[in-house]
Amino acid sequence: MKSRCNSLRCLKMRRIRSKDPIVIVAVFVSVSCFLVLILSVFRLPDVSFSSNGSMTSIKVKKVNKFPDKSGIIGKFGSMMIEMLPVDLSFTVFVPSEMAFERDLRLRVNDSLVGEKANDTYAILTRVLSFSVVPWKILSESVPYNEETTCDSLSGFKLYVSKDVDGMLVVNRVRSQRVDIRKGEMVIYVMDGVIMEAEFEQSVRPNDDEDED
């Protein structure tokens, strides 16, 4: 009887030992997946939500550098692009340098100096939330004379169409350059600032101040 019990005990021990490598591999895979998930979360923009559950603004981290050697995108546009992870698919509708000055009165030589720099960065972050779609939109994929609807990062509705010359029109703002590639991103330079009406009212330049 004793010998039989010993045999059963040995058999159980062998089974437990045979499972050890499987358990170790399973734990290793689980830990690896968890680490990848954590790293991915830290690379994504932080999105804040309003009380009704809609996305209202994003907090972004600089994770890439975008030197605009050609000058096509401009300083403010480059700052916006630097806020996004270069290895994720985004479509960015960046206002041109002239559009920033005309529509928001942002000037490189003035708006990035002293205390104005923080206000300018906050405006760029808000504009970014209206101007970025979290997937690629290539101009060739947009049909002529048809309107496509999509949501920006903030949940703001974007209405995208294409003119006969191949330029995209987003919420009545026409593009100047299309399909600029940066990593996984597709960038469009726009002849205007895409933004919701409430935000537009809050940043609208005072005509009286301009006359002074």
XYZ file of N, CA and C in Angstrom:
636
model
N 0.828 -1.208 0.000
C 0.000 0.000 0.000
C 0.855 1.248 0.000
N 1.957 1.203 0.860
C 2.877 2.344 0.923
C 3.529 2.606 -0.408
N 3.966 1.535 -1.039
C 4.645 1.697 -2.333
C 3.697 2.297 -3.362
N 2.410 1.927 -3.267
C 1.436 2.476 -4.220
C 1.256 3.977 -4.000
N 1.175 4.384 -2.702
C 1.034 5.819 -2.386
C 2.243 6.595 -2.874
N 3.426 6.014 -2.656
C 4.650 6.685 -3.115
C 4.642 6.861 -4.622
N 4.145 5.846 -5.306
C 4.092 5.913 -6.771
C 3.131 7.014 -7.219
N 1.992 7.126 -6.554
C 1.031 8.177 -6.903
C 1.597 9.558 -6.630
N 2.317 9.697 -5.477
C 2.922 10.977 -5.135
C 3.974 11.383 -6.164
N 4.769 10.431 -6.589
C 5.800 10.701 -7.604
C 5.163 11.112 -8.920
N 4.056 10.436 -9.260
C 3.373 10.752 -10.514
C 2.845 12.187 -10.500
N 2.246 12.592 -9.334
C 1.729 13.954 -9.209
C 2.852 14.982 -9.305
N 3.981 14.685 -8.671
C 5.118 15.603 -8.717
C 5.619 15.780 -10.135
N 5.650 14.706 -10.902
C 6.102 14.785 -12.293
C 5.161 15.643 -13.116
N 3.831 15.483 -12.862
C 2.852 16.283 -13.603
C 3.022 17.773 -13.294
N 3.235 18.085 -11.997
C 3.419 19.494 -11.605
C 4.663 20.074 -12.258
N 5.765 19.290 -12.257
C 7.007 19.769 -12.869
C 6.848 19.967 -14.366
N 6.069 19.076 -14.996
C 5.874 19.185 -16.449
C 5.099 20.439 -16.810
N 4.279 20.959 -15.873
C 3.498 22.158 -16.140
C 4.302 23.428 -15.895
N 5.416 23.351 -15.153
C 6.196 24.537 -14.813
C 6.607 25.357 -16.028
N 7.188 24.777 -17.077
C 7.565 25.585 -18.248
C 6.379 26.290 -18.893
N 5.220 25.611 -18.927
C 4.028 26.221 -19.521
C 3.587 27.423 -18.713
N 3.608 27.272 -17.376
C 3.221 28.382 -16.498
C 4.164 29.551 -16.672
N 5.454 29.269 -16.738
C 6.460 30.330 -16.892
C 6.263 31.088 -18.192
N 6.032 30.351 -19.287
C 5.810 30.983 -20.593
C 4.556 31.841 -20.566
N 3.484 31.318 -19.951
C 2.226 32.068 -19.884
C 2.394 33.361 -19.102
N 3.114 33.295 -17.985
C 3.358 34.501 -17.176
C 4.196 35.498 -17.955
N 5.212 35.020 -18.653
C 6.092 35.904 -19.434
C 5.310 36.634 -20.529
N 4.451 35.886 -21.238
C 3.649 36.494 -22.305
C 2.689 37.530 -21.736
N 2.070 37.215 -20.605
C 1.121 38.148 -19.988
C 1.803 39.431 -19.568
N 2.968 39.296 -18.937
C 3.715 40.482 -18.499
C 4.157 41.312 -19.690
N 4.608 40.667 -20.766
C 5.051 41.384 -21.962
C 3.902 42.173 -22.582
N 2.730 41.532 -22.694
C 1.560 42.216 -23.256
C 1.166 43.412 -22.402
N 1.247 43.242 -21.086
C 0.903 44.332 -20.178
C 1.852 45.519 -20.356
N 3.150 45.242 -20.489
C 4.133 46.311 -20.679
C 3.905 47.047 -21.990
N 3.593 46.293 -23.063
C 3.319 46.918 -24.359
C 2.098 47.819 -24.269
N 1.062 47.348 -23.562
C -0.153 48.153 -23.399
C 0.138 49.438 -22.641
N 0.928 49.345 -21.560
C 1.269 50.536 -20.782
C 2.042 51.535 -21.618
N 3.026 51.064 -22.390
C 3.818 51.961 -23.238
C 2.948 52.627 -24.285
N 1.978 51.877 -24.843
C 1.088 52.448 -25.847
C 0.234 53.551 -25.258
N -0.251 53.334 -24.029
C -1.089 54.350 -23.384
C -0.307 55.624 -23.153
N 0.952 55.494 -22.731
C 1.764 56.680 -22.476
C 2.099 57.443 -23.747
N 2.053 56.787 -24.906
C 2.364 57.462 -26.155
C 1.165 58.179 -26.751
N -0.063 57.812 -26.318
C -1.266 58.399 -26.908
C -1.578 59.741 -26.277
N -2.254 60.644 -27.027
C -2.701 61.895 -26.437
C -3.723 61.622 -25.340
N -3.685 62.443 -24.263
C -4.666 62.338 -23.203
C -5.897 63.117 -23.606
N -7.071 62.457 -23.526
C -8.316 63.090 -23.950
C -9.182 63.334 -22.728
N -9.701 64.551 -22.584
C -10.611 64.842 -21.494
C -12.039 64.848 -22.012
N -12.986 64.514 -21.149
C -14.381 64.377 -21.548
C -15.252 65.363 -20.777
N -16.276 65.841 -21.444
C -17.245 66.705 -20.780
C -18.265 65.856 -20.058
N -19.198 66.505 -19.360
C -20.185 65.775 -18.567
C -21.117 64.928 -19.410
N -21.297 65.300 -20.686
C -22.186 64.514 -21.546
C -21.462 63.387 -22.273
N -20.178 63.212 -21.950
C -19.445 62.088 -22.501
C -18.709 62.382 -23.779
N -18.813 63.588 -24.314
C -18.120 63.917 -25.556
C -16.724 64.428 -25.271
N -15.803 64.194 -26.212
C -14.440 64.667 -26.043
C -14.396 66.170 -26.273
N -13.748 66.890 -25.366
C -13.727 68.344 -25.468
C -12.342 68.900 -25.733
N -11.328 68.281 -25.222
C -9.982 68.807 -25.443
C -8.969 67.697 -25.253
N -7.741 67.939 -25.685
C -6.701 66.935 -25.529
C -5.471 67.555 -24.902
N -4.798 66.781 -24.097
C -3.508 67.188 -23.575
C -2.472 66.350 -24.289
N -1.494 66.981 -24.878
C -0.576 66.259 -25.732
C 0.843 66.358 -25.202
N 1.663 65.414 -25.608
C 3.061 65.393 -25.211
C 3.925 65.422 -26.457
N 5.011 66.153 -26.387
C 5.904 66.200 -27.530
C 6.681 64.889 -27.601
N 6.471 64.155 -28.680
C 7.135 62.861 -28.818
C 7.926 62.771 -30.114
N 7.894 63.808 -30.938
C 8.696 63.773 -32.146
C 9.048 65.190 -32.554
N 10.068 65.305 -33.336
C 10.482 66.599 -33.852
C 10.116 66.678 -35.323
N 9.632 67.837 -35.727
C 9.228 68.007 -37.115
C 9.883 69.256 -37.689
N 11.116 69.141 -38.169
C 11.755 70.299 -38.782
C 11.157 70.601 -40.147
N 10.584 71.787 -40.290
C 9.939 72.178 -41.546
C 10.944 72.954 -42.386
N 11.881 72.228 -42.988
C 12.957 72.876 -43.739
C 12.444 73.605 -44.972
N 11.353 73.128 -45.543
C 10.831 73.745 -46.759
C 10.036 75.012 -46.459
N 9.573 75.165 -45.214
C 8.768 76.323 -44.853
C 7.322 76.221 -45.291
N 6.904 75.073 -45.803
C 5.537 74.909 -46.297
C 4.533 74.920 -45.152
N 4.883 74.262 -44.060
C 3.945 74.101 -42.958
C 4.024 75.269 -41.971
N 5.198 75.791 -41.743
C 5.337 76.922 -40.846
C 5.577 76.514 -39.408
N 5.919 77.493 -38.588
C 6.286 77.244 -37.198
C 5.121 76.697 -36.383
N 3.962 77.348 -36.453
C 2.816 76.910 -35.650
C 2.322 75.534 -36.084
N 2.302 75.295 -37.390
C 1.901 73.989 -37.883
C 2.849 72.898 -37.423
N 4.144 73.193 -37.433
C 5.132 72.221 -36.971
C 4.955 71.923 -35.485
N 4.626 72.964 -34.706
C 4.391 72.755 -33.277
C 3.198 71.827 -33.050
N 2.158 71.987 -33.863
C 0.997 71.110 -33.748
C 1.365 69.665 -34.053
N 2.130 69.468 -35.106
C 2.495 68.116 -35.519
C 3.392 67.447 -34.476
N 4.253 68.234 -33.837
C 5.139 67.688 -32.804
C 4.373 67.175 -31.593
N 3.132 67.600 -31.435
C 2.323 67.136 -30.303
C 1.797 65.715 -30.496
N 1.891 65.174 -31.696
C 1.295 63.871 -31.995
C 2.371 62.791 -32.127
N 2.056 61.548 -31.762
C 2.999 60.441 -31.964
C 3.194 60.171 -33.453
N 4.427 60.117 -33.894
C 4.709 59.970 -35.321
C 4.415 58.562 -35.819
N 4.310 57.586 -34.892
C 4.122 56.193 -35.309
C 2.659 55.751 -35.287
N 1.727 56.685 -35.118
C 0.299 56.364 -35.170
C -0.342 57.059 -36.362
N -1.398 56.458 -36.869
C -2.053 56.990 -38.067
C -2.945 58.179 -37.707
N -2.603 59.340 -38.242
C -3.408 60.546 -38.066
C -3.482 61.285 -39.393
N -4.585 62.021 -39.577
C -4.674 63.001 -40.642
C -4.775 64.365 -39.979
N -3.887 65.289 -40.352
C -3.808 66.587 -39.693
C -4.080 67.686 -40.713
N -5.089 68.502 -40.445
C -5.412 69.648 -41.291
C -4.823 70.899 -40.636
N -3.604 71.246 -41.030
C -2.841 72.308 -40.390
C -3.102 73.652 -41.082
N -3.461 74.687 -40.335
C -3.596 76.011 -40.957
C -2.238 76.507 -41.456
N -2.259 77.241 -42.539
C -1.022 77.839 -43.040
C -0.578 78.964 -42.113
N 0.646 79.395 -42.275
C 1.159 80.490 -41.445
C 0.309 81.750 -41.629
N -0.102 81.997 -42.858
C -0.931 83.166 -43.144
C -2.305 83.030 -42.491
N -2.856 81.808 -42.468
C -4.164 81.584 -41.851
C -4.103 81.810 -40.342
N -3.025 81.378 -39.708
C -2.859 81.623 -38.277
C -2.870 83.123 -37.979
N -2.179 83.882 -38.809
C -2.107 85.327 -38.572
C -3.433 86.013 -38.893
N -4.056 85.629 -39.985
C -5.303 86.269 -40.412
C -6.474 85.944 -39.486
N -6.613 84.653 -39.113
C -7.788 84.208 -38.372
C -7.610 84.251 -36.860
N -6.372 84.092 -36.366
C -6.134 84.030 -34.930
C -5.176 85.107 -34.430
N -4.617 85.896 -35.353
C -3.640 86.939 -35.020
C -2.417 86.367 -34.293
N -2.030 85.180 -34.680
C -0.814 84.567 -34.126
C 0.350 84.842 -35.062
N 1.388 85.471 -34.516
C 2.580 85.795 -35.307
C 3.796 85.183 -34.631
N 4.647 84.550 -35.406
C 5.801 83.836 -34.856
C 6.683 84.752 -34.035
N 6.948 85.960 -34.502
C 7.874 86.869 -33.826
C 7.282 87.527 -32.591
N 5.968 87.344 -32.384
C 5.313 88.022 -31.268
C 4.600 87.057 -30.328
N 3.940 86.043 -30.864
C 3.070 85.179 -30.066
C 3.814 84.099 -29.293
N 5.099 83.929 -29.541
C 5.878 82.914 -28.839
C 6.867 83.533 -27.856
N 6.631 84.791 -27.497
C 7.541 85.529 -26.615
C 6.888 85.718 -25.247
N 7.658 85.451 -24.181
C 7.208 85.714 -22.827
C 5.948 84.969 -22.446
N 5.027 85.690 -21.760
C 3.789 85.083 -21.278
C 2.856 84.684 -22.418
N 3.011 85.286 -23.572
C 2.151 84.957 -24.710
C 2.360 83.519 -25.187
N 3.536 82.970 -24.925
C 3.859 81.625 -25.407
C 2.897 80.583 -24.837
N 2.555 80.699 -23.548
C 1.633 79.739 -22.928
C 0.246 79.832 -23.543
N -0.221 81.068 -23.765
C -1.536 81.246 -24.392
C -1.540 80.687 -25.811
N -0.450 80.930 -26.535
C -0.350 80.432 -27.909
C -0.356 78.909 -27.941
N 0.374 78.290 -27.023
C 0.421 76.830 -26.969
C -0.964 76.258 -26.665
N -1.708 76.931 -25.761
C -3.064 76.478 -25.429
C -3.987 76.573 -26.641
N -3.853 77.649 -27.419
C -4.672 77.811 -28.627
C -4.331 76.730 -29.649
N -3.041 76.471 -29.842
C -2.619 75.450 -30.801
C -3.142 74.071 -30.395
N -3.122 73.778 -29.101
C -3.625 72.497 -28.615
C -5.111 72.341 -28.910
N -5.858 73.428 -28.716
C -7.301 73.392 -28.983
C -7.577 73.257 -30.476
N -6.846 74.003 -31.292
C -7.006 73.903 -32.743
C -6.680 72.486 -33.210
N -5.658 71.900 -32.593
C -5.273 70.531 -32.942
C -6.431 69.561 -32.715
N -7.165 69.744 -31.621
C -8.260 68.822 -31.309
C -9.373 68.881 -32.357
N -9.520 70.039 -33.037
C -10.519 70.165 -34.096
C -9.989 69.685 -35.445
N -8.687 69.619 -35.603
C -8.077 69.469 -36.928
C -7.479 68.104 -37.195
N -7.580 67.182 -36.244
C -6.937 65.874 -36.390
C -7.975 64.770 -36.429
N -7.844 63.890 -37.403
C -8.677 62.690 -37.525
C -7.791 61.487 -37.202
N -8.232 60.570 -36.331
C -7.375 59.467 -35.891
C -7.266 58.311 -36.885
N -7.188 58.616 -38.168
C -6.859 57.627 -39.195
C -6.403 58.386 -40.439
N -5.875 57.646 -41.401
C -5.341 58.281 -42.616
C -6.458 58.604 -43.602
N -6.394 59.818 -44.142
C -7.265 60.206 -45.250
C -6.370 60.722 -46.369
N -6.229 59.959 -47.425
C -5.457 60.383 -48.581
C -6.383 61.064 -49.573
N -5.887 62.089 -50.249
C -6.740 62.849 -51.171
C -7.308 61.962 -52.276
N -6.548 60.951 -52.670
C -7.014 60.075 -53.751
C -8.192 59.204 -53.320
N -8.378 59.035 -52.010
C -9.481 58.211 -51.514
C -10.779 59.001 -51.351
N -10.702 60.328 -51.503
C -11.894 61.166 -51.362
C -12.519 61.360 -52.747
N -13.773 60.978 -52.942
C -14.405 61.103 -54.262
C -14.709 62.563 -54.605
N -14.745 62.868 -55.903
C -15.082 64.217 -56.359
C -16.576 64.478 -56.131
N -16.850 65.724 -55.751
C -18.234 66.204 -55.630
C -19.087 65.372 -54.676
N -18.417 64.728 -53.708
C -19.130 64.000 -52.663
C -18.563 64.406 -51.311
N -19.428 64.524 -50.332
C -19.005 64.954 -48.999
C -18.896 63.762 -48.065
N -17.748 63.655 -47.400
C -17.515 62.595 -46.428
C -17.493 63.208 -45.035
N -18.178 62.563 -44.098
C -18.234 63.066 -42.727
C -17.368 62.213 -41.809
N -16.590 62.876 -40.960
C -15.776 62.157 -39.982
C -15.654 63.002 -38.718
N -15.214 62.385 -37.631
C -15.057 63.076 -36.356
C -13.595 63.356 -36.074
N -13.320 64.565 -35.572
C -11.964 64.898 -35.142
C -11.724 64.308 -33.747
N -10.533 64.526 -33.195
C -10.218 64.007 -31.867
C -11.165 64.532 -30.797
N -11.653 65.760 -30.965
C -12.548 66.355 -29.976
C -14.003 65.961 -30.198
N -14.289 65.216 -31.265
C -15.658 64.874 -31.598
C -16.318 65.884 -32.519
N -15.565 66.914 -32.928
C -16.077 67.937 -33.834
C -16.260 67.343 -35.225
N -17.431 67.581 -35.837
C -17.736 67.016 -37.137
C -16.944 67.721 -38.245
N -16.307 66.930 -39.081
C -15.586 67.452 -40.236
C -16.263 66.947 -41.507
N -16.490 67.865 -42.433
C -17.125 67.537 -43.709
C -16.084 67.721 -44.812
N -15.656 66.617 -45.379
C -14.529 66.603 -46.311
C -15.028 66.342 -47.727
N -14.575 67.167 -48.658
C -14.894 66.967 -50.076
C -13.660 67.320 -50.900
N -13.744 67.078 -52.209
C -12.591 67.339 -53.082
C -13.013 68.127 -54.305
N -12.242 69.181 -54.594
C -12.484 69.993 -55.790
C -11.937 69.297 -57.030
N -12.257 69.840 -58.180
C -11.823 69.241 -59.441
C -10.298 69.290 -59.613
N -9.646 70.216 -58.894
C -8.190 70.314 -58.999
C -7.464 69.415 -58.004
N -8.228 68.612 -57.244
C -7.612 67.664 -56.317
C -7.397 68.195 -54.912
N -7.710 69.474 -54.670
C -7.579 70.045 -53.332
C -8.770 69.649 -52.469
N -8.519 69.353 -51.192
C -9.600 69.011 -50.277
C -10.210 70.273 -49.677
N -11.502 70.190 -49.380
C -12.218 71.257 -48.687
C -12.800 70.644 -47.418
N -12.424 71.208 -46.261
C -12.885 70.694 -44.973
C -13.627 71.811 -44.247
N -14.929 71.599 -44.027
C -15.756 72.629 -43.383
C -15.566 73.993 -44.047
N -15.597 73.976 -45.374
C -15.489 75.175 -46.217
C -14.096 75.813 -46.205
N -13.131 75.152 -45.573
C -11.744 75.627 -45.605
C -10.990 74.812 -46.650
N -10.374 75.502 -47.598
C -9.724 74.826 -48.724
C -8.250 74.556 -48.419
N -7.764 73.431 -48.920
C -6.360 73.089 -48.711
C -5.464 73.778 -49.724
N -4.216 74.016 -49.320
C -3.192 74.556 -50.208
C -2.215 73.480 -50.654
N -1.924 72.537 -49.745
C -1.060 71.396 -50.062
C -1.709 70.132 -49.516
N -1.561 69.025 -50.248
C -2.198 67.773 -49.834
C -1.165 66.653 -49.716
N -1.518 65.654 -48.915
C -0.772 64.384 -48.833
C 0.704 64.551 -48.472
N 1.020 65.434 -47.540
C 2.382 65.521 -47.010
C 2.527 64.404 -45.980
N 3.556 63.584 -46.103
C 3.705 62.429 -45.227
C 4.775 62.667 -44.175
N 4.471 62.265 -42.950
C 5.416 62.279 -41.840
C 5.162 61.036 -41.011
N 6.024 60.011 -41.175
C 5.780 58.747 -40.506
C 4.451 58.170 -40.966
N 3.568 57.888 -40.012
C 2.243 57.354 -40.318
C 1.207 58.457 -40.526
N 1.621 59.709 -40.415
C 0.673 60.818 -40.534
C 0.542 61.309 -41.973
N -0.657 61.828 -42.278
C -0.915 62.524 -43.536
C -1.280 63.963 -43.178
N -0.569 64.937 -43.770
C -0.717 66.332 -43.384
C -1.246 67.140 -44.569
N -2.211 68.013 -44.274
C -2.748 68.952 -45.261
C -2.537 70.373 -44.745
N -2.056 71.255 -45.597
C -1.914 72.664 -45.232
C -3.164 73.385 -45.725
N -3.878 74.029 -44.787
C -5.184 74.605 -45.083
C -5.127 76.135 -45.135
N -5.963 76.722 -45.979
C -6.047 78.176 -46.092
C -7.097 78.707 -45.111
N -6.984 78.318 -43.849
C -7.916 78.738 -42.819
C -7.780 77.836 -41.608
N -8.457 78.207 -40.536
C -8.399 77.448 -39.287
C -9.718 76.715 -39.093
N -9.654 75.397 -38.926
C -10.846 74.596 -38.674
C -11.133 74.622 -37.180
N -12.306 75.134 -36.790
C -12.643 75.236 -35.370
C -14.139 75.390 -35.212
N -14.645 75.029 -34.037
C -16.064 75.164 -33.757
C -16.412 76.627 -33.500
N -17.699 76.951 -33.626
C -18.147 78.339 -33.543
C -17.865 78.960 -32.174
N -18.079 78.194 -31.110
C -17.873 78.732 -29.761
C -16.419 79.123 -29.541
N -15.506 78.248 -29.964
C -14.084 78.553 -29.810
C -13.687 79.730 -30.704
N -14.252 79.774 -31.900
C -13.964 80.869 -32.820
C -14.356 82.212 -32.207
N -15.507 82.256 -31.529
C -15.934 83.489 -30.873
C -14.977 83.890 -29.754
N -14.452 82.910 -29.036
C -13.580 83.209 -27.896
C -12.207 83.718 -28.319
N -11.775 83.364 -29.516
C -10.434 83.791 -29.962
C -10.506 84.804 -31.098
N -11.708 85.232 -31.453
C -11.849 86.187 -32.559
C -11.101 87.484 -32.219
N -10.229 87.939 -33.109
C -9.497 89.183 -32.843
C -10.443 90.378 -32.745
N -10.080 91.327 -31.880
C -10.872 92.545 -31.718
C -10.498 93.534 -32.811
N -11.460 93.877 -33.644
C -11.188 94.792 -34.771
C -10.741 96.158 -34.293
N -11.261 96.596 -33.137
C -10.877 97.898 -32.609
C -9.405 97.938 -32.240
N -8.908 96.805 -31.660
C -7.508 96.741 -31.304
C -6.617 96.770 -32.535
N -7.083 96.111 -33.618
C -6.294 96.089 -34.841
C -6.164 97.492 -35.430
N -7.257 98.285 -35.330
C -7.211 99.641 -35.869
C -6.252 100.517 -35.081
N -6.172 100.282 -33.757
C -5.243 101.037 -32.928
C -3.814 100.678 -33.269
